[in-house]
Coordinates of C-alpha atoms in Angstrom, one line a residue:
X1 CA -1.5 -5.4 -13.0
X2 CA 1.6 -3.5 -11.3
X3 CA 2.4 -6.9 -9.4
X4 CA 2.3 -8.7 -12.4
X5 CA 4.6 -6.6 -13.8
X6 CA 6.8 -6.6 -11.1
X7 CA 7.1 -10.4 -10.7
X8 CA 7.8 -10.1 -14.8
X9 CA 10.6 -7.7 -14.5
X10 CA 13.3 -10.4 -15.0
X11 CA 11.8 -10.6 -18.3
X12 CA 13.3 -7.0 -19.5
X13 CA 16.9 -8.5 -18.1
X14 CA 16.7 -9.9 -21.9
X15 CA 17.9 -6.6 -23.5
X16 CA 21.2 -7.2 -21.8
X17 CA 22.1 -9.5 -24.2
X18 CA 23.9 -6.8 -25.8
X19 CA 26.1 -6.8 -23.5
X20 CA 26.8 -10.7 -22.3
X21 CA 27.6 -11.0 -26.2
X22 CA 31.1 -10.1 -26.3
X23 CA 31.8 -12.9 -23.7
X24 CA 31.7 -15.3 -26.5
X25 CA 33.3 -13.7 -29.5
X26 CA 36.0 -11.7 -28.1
X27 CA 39.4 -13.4 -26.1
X28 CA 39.0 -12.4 -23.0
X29 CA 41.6 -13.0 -20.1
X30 CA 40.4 -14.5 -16.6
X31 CA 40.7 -11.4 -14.9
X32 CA 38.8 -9.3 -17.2
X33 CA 35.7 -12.0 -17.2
X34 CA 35.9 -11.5 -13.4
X35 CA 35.5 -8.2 -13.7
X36 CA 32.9 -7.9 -16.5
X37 CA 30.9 -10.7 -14.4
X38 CA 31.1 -8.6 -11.3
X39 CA 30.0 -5.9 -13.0
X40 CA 26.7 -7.7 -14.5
X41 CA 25.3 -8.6 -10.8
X42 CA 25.8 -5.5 -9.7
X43 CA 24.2 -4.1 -12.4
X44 CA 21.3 -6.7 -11.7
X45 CA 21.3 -5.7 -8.2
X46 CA 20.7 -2.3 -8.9
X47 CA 18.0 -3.1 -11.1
X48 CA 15.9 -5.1 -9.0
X49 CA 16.9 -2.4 -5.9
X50 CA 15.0 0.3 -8.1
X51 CA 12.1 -2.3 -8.7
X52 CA 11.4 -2.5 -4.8
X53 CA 12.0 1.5 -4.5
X54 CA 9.5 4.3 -4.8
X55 CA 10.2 7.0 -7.4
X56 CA 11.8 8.9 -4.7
X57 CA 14.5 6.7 -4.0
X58 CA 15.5 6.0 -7.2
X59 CA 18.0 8.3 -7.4
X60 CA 20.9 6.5 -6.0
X61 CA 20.5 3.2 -7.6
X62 CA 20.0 5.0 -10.8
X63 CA 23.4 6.6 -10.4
X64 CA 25.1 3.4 -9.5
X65 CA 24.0 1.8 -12.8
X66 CA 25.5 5.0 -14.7
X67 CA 28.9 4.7 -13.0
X68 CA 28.8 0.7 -13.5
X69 CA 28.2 1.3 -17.2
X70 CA 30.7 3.5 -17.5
X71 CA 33.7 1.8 -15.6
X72 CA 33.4 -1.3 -17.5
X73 CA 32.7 0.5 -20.9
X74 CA 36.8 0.0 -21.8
X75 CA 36.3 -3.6 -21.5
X76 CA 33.1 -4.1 -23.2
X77 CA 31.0 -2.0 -25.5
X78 CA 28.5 -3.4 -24.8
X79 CA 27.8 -1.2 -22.1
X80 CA 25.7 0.9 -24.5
X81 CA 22.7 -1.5 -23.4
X82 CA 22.9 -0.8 -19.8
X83 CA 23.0 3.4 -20.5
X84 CA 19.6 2.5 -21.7
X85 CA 18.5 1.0 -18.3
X86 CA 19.5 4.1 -16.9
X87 CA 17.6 6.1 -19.6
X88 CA 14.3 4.0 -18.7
X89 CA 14.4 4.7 -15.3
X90 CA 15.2 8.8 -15.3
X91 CA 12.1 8.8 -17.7
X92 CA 10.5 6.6 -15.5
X93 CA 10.9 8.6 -12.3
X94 CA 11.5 11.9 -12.7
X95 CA 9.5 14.5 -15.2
X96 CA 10.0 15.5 -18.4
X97 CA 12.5 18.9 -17.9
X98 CA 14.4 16.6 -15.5
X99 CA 14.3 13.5 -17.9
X100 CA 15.7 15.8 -20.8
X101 CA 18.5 16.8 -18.2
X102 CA 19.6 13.3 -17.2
X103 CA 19.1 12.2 -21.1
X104 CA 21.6 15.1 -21.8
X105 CA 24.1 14.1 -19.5
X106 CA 24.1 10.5 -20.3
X107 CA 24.7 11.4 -24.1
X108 CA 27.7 13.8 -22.8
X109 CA 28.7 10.5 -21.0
X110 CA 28.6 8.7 -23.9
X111 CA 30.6 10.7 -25.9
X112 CA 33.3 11.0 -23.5
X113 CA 33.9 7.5 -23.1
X114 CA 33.4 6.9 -27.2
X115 CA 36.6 9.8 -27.2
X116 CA 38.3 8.2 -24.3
X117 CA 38.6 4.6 -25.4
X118 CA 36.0 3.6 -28.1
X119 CA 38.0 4.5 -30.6
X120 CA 37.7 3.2 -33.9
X121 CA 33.8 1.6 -33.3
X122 CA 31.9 4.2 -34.4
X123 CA 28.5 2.3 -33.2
X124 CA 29.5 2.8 -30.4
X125 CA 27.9 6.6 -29.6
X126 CA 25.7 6.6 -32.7
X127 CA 23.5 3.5 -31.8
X128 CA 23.8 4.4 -27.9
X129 CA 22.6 7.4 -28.2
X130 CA 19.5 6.7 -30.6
X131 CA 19.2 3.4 -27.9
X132 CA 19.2 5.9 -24.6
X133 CA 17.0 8.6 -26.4
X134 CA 14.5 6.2 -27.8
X135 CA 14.6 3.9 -24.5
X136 CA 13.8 7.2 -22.3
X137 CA 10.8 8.3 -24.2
X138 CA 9.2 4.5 -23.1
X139 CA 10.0 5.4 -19.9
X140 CA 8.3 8.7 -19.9
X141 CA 5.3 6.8 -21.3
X142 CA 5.4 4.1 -19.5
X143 CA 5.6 6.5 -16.1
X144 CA 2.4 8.4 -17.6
X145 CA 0.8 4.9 -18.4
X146 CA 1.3 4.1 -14.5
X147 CA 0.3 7.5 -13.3
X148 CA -3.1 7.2 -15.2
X149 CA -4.0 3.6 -13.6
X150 CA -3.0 4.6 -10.1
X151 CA -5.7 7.7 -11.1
X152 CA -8.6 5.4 -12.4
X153 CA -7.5 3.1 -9.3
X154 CA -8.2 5.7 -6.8
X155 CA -11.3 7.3 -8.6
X156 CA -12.6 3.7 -8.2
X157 CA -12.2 3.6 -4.5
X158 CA -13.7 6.5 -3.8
X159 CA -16.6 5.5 -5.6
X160 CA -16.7 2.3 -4.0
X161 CA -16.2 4.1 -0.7
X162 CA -18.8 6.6 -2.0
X163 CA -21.0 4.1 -2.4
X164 CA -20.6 1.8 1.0
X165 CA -21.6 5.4 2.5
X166 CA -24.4 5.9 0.6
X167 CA -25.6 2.5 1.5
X168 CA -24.4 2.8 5.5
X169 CA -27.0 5.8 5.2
X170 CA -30.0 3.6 3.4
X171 CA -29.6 1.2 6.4
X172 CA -29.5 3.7 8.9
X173 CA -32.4 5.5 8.0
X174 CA -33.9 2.0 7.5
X175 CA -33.4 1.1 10.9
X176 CA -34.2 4.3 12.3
X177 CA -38.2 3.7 10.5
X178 CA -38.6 0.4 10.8
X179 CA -37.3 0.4 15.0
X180 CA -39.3 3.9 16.2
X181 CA -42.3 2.3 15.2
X182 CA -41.9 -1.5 16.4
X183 CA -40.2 -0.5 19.5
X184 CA -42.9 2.4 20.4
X185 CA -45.6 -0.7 19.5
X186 CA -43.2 -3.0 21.8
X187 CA -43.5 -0.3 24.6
X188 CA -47.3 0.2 24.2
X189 CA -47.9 -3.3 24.5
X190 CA -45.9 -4.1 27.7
X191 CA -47.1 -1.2 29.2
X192 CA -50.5 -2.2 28.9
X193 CA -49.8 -6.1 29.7
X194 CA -48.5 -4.7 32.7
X195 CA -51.4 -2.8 34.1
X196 CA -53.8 -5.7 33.1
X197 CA -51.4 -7.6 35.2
X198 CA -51.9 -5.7 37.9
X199 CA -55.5 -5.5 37.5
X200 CA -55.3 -9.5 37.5
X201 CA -56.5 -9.8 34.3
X202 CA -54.5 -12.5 33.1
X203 CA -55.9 -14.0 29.7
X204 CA -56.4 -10.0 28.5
X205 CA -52.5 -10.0 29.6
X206 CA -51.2 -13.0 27.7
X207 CA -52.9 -11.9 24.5
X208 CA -51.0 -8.6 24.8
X209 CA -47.6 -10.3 25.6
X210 CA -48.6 -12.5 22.5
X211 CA -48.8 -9.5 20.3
X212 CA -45.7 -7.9 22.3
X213 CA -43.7 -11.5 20.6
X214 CA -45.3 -11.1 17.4
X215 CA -44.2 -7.2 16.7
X216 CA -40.6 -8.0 18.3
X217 CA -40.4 -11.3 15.9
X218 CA -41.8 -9.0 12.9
X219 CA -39.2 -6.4 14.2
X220 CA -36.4 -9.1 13.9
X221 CA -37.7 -10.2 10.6
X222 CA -37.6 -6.6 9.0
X223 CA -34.1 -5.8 10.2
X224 CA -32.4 -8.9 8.8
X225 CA -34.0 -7.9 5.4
X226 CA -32.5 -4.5 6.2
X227 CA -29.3 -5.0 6.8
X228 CA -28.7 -8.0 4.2
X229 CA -26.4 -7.6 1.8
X230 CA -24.9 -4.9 3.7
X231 CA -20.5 -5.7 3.4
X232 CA -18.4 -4.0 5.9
X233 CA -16.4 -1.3 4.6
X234 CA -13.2 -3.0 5.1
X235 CA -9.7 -1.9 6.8
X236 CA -9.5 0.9 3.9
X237 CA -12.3 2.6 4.6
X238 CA -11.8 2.6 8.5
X239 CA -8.8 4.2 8.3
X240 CA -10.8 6.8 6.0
X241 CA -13.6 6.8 8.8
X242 CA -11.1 7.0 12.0
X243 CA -8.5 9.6 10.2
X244 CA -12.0 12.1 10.0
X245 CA -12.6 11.5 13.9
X246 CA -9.3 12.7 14.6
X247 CA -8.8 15.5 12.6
X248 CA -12.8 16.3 14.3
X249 CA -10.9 16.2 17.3
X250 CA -8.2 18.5 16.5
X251 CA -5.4 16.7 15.6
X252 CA -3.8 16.3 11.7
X253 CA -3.3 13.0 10.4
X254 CA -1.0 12.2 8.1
X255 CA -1.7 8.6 6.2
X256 CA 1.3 6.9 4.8
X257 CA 1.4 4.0 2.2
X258 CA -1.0 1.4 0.4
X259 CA -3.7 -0.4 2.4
X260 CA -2.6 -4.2 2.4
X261 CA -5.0 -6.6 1.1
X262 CA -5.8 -9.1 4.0
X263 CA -7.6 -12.0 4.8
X264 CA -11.2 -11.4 6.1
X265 CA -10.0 -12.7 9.9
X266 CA -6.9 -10.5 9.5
X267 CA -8.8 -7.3 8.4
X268 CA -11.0 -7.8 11.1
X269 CA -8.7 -8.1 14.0
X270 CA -6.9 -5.1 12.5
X271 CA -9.8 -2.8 11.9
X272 CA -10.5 -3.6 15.9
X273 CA -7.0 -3.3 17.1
X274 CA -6.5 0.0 15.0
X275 CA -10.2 1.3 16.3
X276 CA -8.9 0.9 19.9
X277 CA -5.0 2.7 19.0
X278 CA -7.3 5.5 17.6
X279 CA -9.3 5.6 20.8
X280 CA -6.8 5.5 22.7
X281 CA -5.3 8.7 20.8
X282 CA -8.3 10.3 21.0
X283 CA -8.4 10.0 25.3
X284 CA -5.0 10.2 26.4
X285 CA -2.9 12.0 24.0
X286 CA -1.7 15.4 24.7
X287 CA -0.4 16.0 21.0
X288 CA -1.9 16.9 17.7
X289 CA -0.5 15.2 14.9
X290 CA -1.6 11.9 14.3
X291 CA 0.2 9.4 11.5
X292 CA -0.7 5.7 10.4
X293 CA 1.3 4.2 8.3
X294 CA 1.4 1.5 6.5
X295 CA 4.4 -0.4 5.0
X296 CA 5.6 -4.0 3.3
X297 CA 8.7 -5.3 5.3
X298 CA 10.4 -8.6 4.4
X299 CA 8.7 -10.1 7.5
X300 CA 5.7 -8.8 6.7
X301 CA 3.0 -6.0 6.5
X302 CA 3.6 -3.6 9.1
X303 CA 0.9 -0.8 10.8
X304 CA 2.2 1.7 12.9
X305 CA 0.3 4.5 14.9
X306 CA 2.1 7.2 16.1
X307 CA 1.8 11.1 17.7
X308 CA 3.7 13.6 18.6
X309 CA 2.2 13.7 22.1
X310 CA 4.4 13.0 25.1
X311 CA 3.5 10.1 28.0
X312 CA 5.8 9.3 30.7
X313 CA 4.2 5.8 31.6
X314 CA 2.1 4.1 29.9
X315 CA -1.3 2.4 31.1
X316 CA -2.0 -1.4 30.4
X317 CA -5.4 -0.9 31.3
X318 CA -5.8 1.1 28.1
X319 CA -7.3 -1.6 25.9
X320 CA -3.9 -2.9 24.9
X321 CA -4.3 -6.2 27.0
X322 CA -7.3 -7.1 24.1
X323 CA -5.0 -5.9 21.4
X324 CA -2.3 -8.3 22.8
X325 CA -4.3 -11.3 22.2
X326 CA -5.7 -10.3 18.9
X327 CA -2.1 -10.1 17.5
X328 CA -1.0 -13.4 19.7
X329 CA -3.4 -14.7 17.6
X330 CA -2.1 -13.9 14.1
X331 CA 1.7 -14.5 15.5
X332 CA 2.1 -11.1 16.1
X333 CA 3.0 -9.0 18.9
X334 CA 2.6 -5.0 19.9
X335 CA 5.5 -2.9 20.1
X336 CA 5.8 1.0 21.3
X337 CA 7.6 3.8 22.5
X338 CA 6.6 6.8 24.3
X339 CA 7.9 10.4 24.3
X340 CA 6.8 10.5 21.0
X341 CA 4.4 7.5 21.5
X342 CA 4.2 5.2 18.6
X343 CA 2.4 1.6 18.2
X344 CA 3.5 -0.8 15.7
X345 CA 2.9 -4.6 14.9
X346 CA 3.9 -6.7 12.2
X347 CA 1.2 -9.2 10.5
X348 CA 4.0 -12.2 9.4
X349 CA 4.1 -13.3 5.6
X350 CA 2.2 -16.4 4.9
X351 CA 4.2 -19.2 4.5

């Protein structure tokens, strides 16, 4: 749903008609068109800036598209639409005390510029004001609309993760049944073939060794029935299960960003190669503080492991030969640092 919306944001771009307007009913010289034009992509820029940013780095963008607004307010009044962006996105991303604030100062904004040089068009601070008020309040809604699917989404993982637990445990205790009491049988059967052996009675051995195949095909039989159905947790819940064996072992782990949705062979060369990081943390590191971290680049989704331990050579015997060929085989490579040690590789962008 959020990517759809994101790959739709252009769509909002429509309210700044208010502003391309006066290009085609008011004479305008060259220079000022420049100007007004320059200010419109920028503008733009900032807008789709704030749409790759998290709420915590809105701030500066936000503040461009104020000052952009307001230095090109002489020129066109139209302006008043893009104070209404800027409304949006305080509701948006900060909360409501601090939304109030920002709406406050934009209106003190406005009026200065409507004493400054819109004189004459009353509009001008009476329609953007009710426009930046009324504008904020759907980004306030719209920021406690998101907040509420990101909860549901996240009760639904844990339930799903919940769940693959739950039904880890079935098969374990499953297994744990069904294999004490085949293998016991398996045992009692080839220790008795054996002493018939021995006491050369060989037809009285082959019907034992008979039975012995029969309770081990049996065996086979009842664990594929077992285990079927049974999905592997995926890379989201190994990072749940690896963070608990570190902070077991002492260390706190810090996990940063969203889990990327991968192909089944990537998700399985990453659960391994992150497995073996992990391990490798767990055996050689002298720190405590672990962090994984997961985030989009434009070549890619990156993973990086690192610790606050210290390591003044590093070991290529450590496991990392393996991960090298896992990632030469999704056209990736390892990359790392030591004293703090970090690990990070880069999964390339289909193309």
């Amino acid at each position: 749903m959020l990517e759809l919306e994101k790959r739709l944001s252009w769509v909002y771009l429509v309210n700044l008609v208010f502003y391309i307007a006066p290009f085609f009913y008011i004479n305008y010289n060259l220079i000022q068109y420049f100007w007004m034009t320059l200010a419109l992509a920028a503008f733009i820029g900032c807008y789709y800036w704030i749409g790759r940013s998290h709420t915590t780095e809105m701030l500066l963008p936000i503040v461009l598209m104020a000052l952009i607004a307001s230095a090109i307010t002489p020129l066109n009044y139209g302006s008043i639409s893009m104070f209404a962006y800027v409304s949006f996105f305080i509701g948006f991303a900060y909360s409501f005390r601090q939304f109030l604030a920002g709406v406050v100062v934009l209106l003190a904004v406005l009026a200065l510029l409507d004493h400054l040089f819109v004189k004459g068009t009353p509009y001008f601070l009476l329609y953007g004001s009710a426009l930046v008020c009324a504008i904020g309040v759907l980004g306030v809604l719209d920021r406690i609309r998101r907040l509420t699917m990101l909860k549901e989404q996240r009760s639904a993982e844990e339930i799903k993760q919940l769940a693959t637990m739950v039904e880890r445990e079935r098969i374990a205790r499953d297994l744990h049944d069904i294999m004490g009491h085949s293998l016991s049988g398996i045992v009692l059967k080839a220790d008795l073939a054996d002493k018939l052996v021995q006491q050369q009675q060989y037809q009285a051995a082959s019907q034992q060794l008979q039975e012995l195949a029969f309770i081990a095909r049996e065996s086979l039989s009842q664990v594929r029935q077992t285990v079927s159905g049974y999905k592997h947790k995926g890379l989201a819940g190994e990072v749940q299960s690896l963070s608990s064996k570190l902070r077991e072992a002492g260390f706190a782990v810090e996990v940063q960003g969203e889990v990327p949705v991968l192909s089944a062979r990537e998700e399985t060369a990453v659960v391994l190669i992150l497995t073996e990081l992990v391990t490798n943390v767990l055996k050689h590191s002298n720190g405590d503080e672990v962090q994984i971290r997961f985030s989009e680049t434009e070549h890619g989704n990156q993973l990086m492991v690192s610790d606050n331990g210290k390591v003044s050579e590093l070991d290529q015997g450590n496991g990392l030969a393996g991960i090298q060929e896992r990632l030469a085989a999704l056209n990736s490579t390892l990359e790392w640092q030591l004293s703090p040690s970090s690990f990070s590789f880069t999964l390339p962008k289909e193309s």
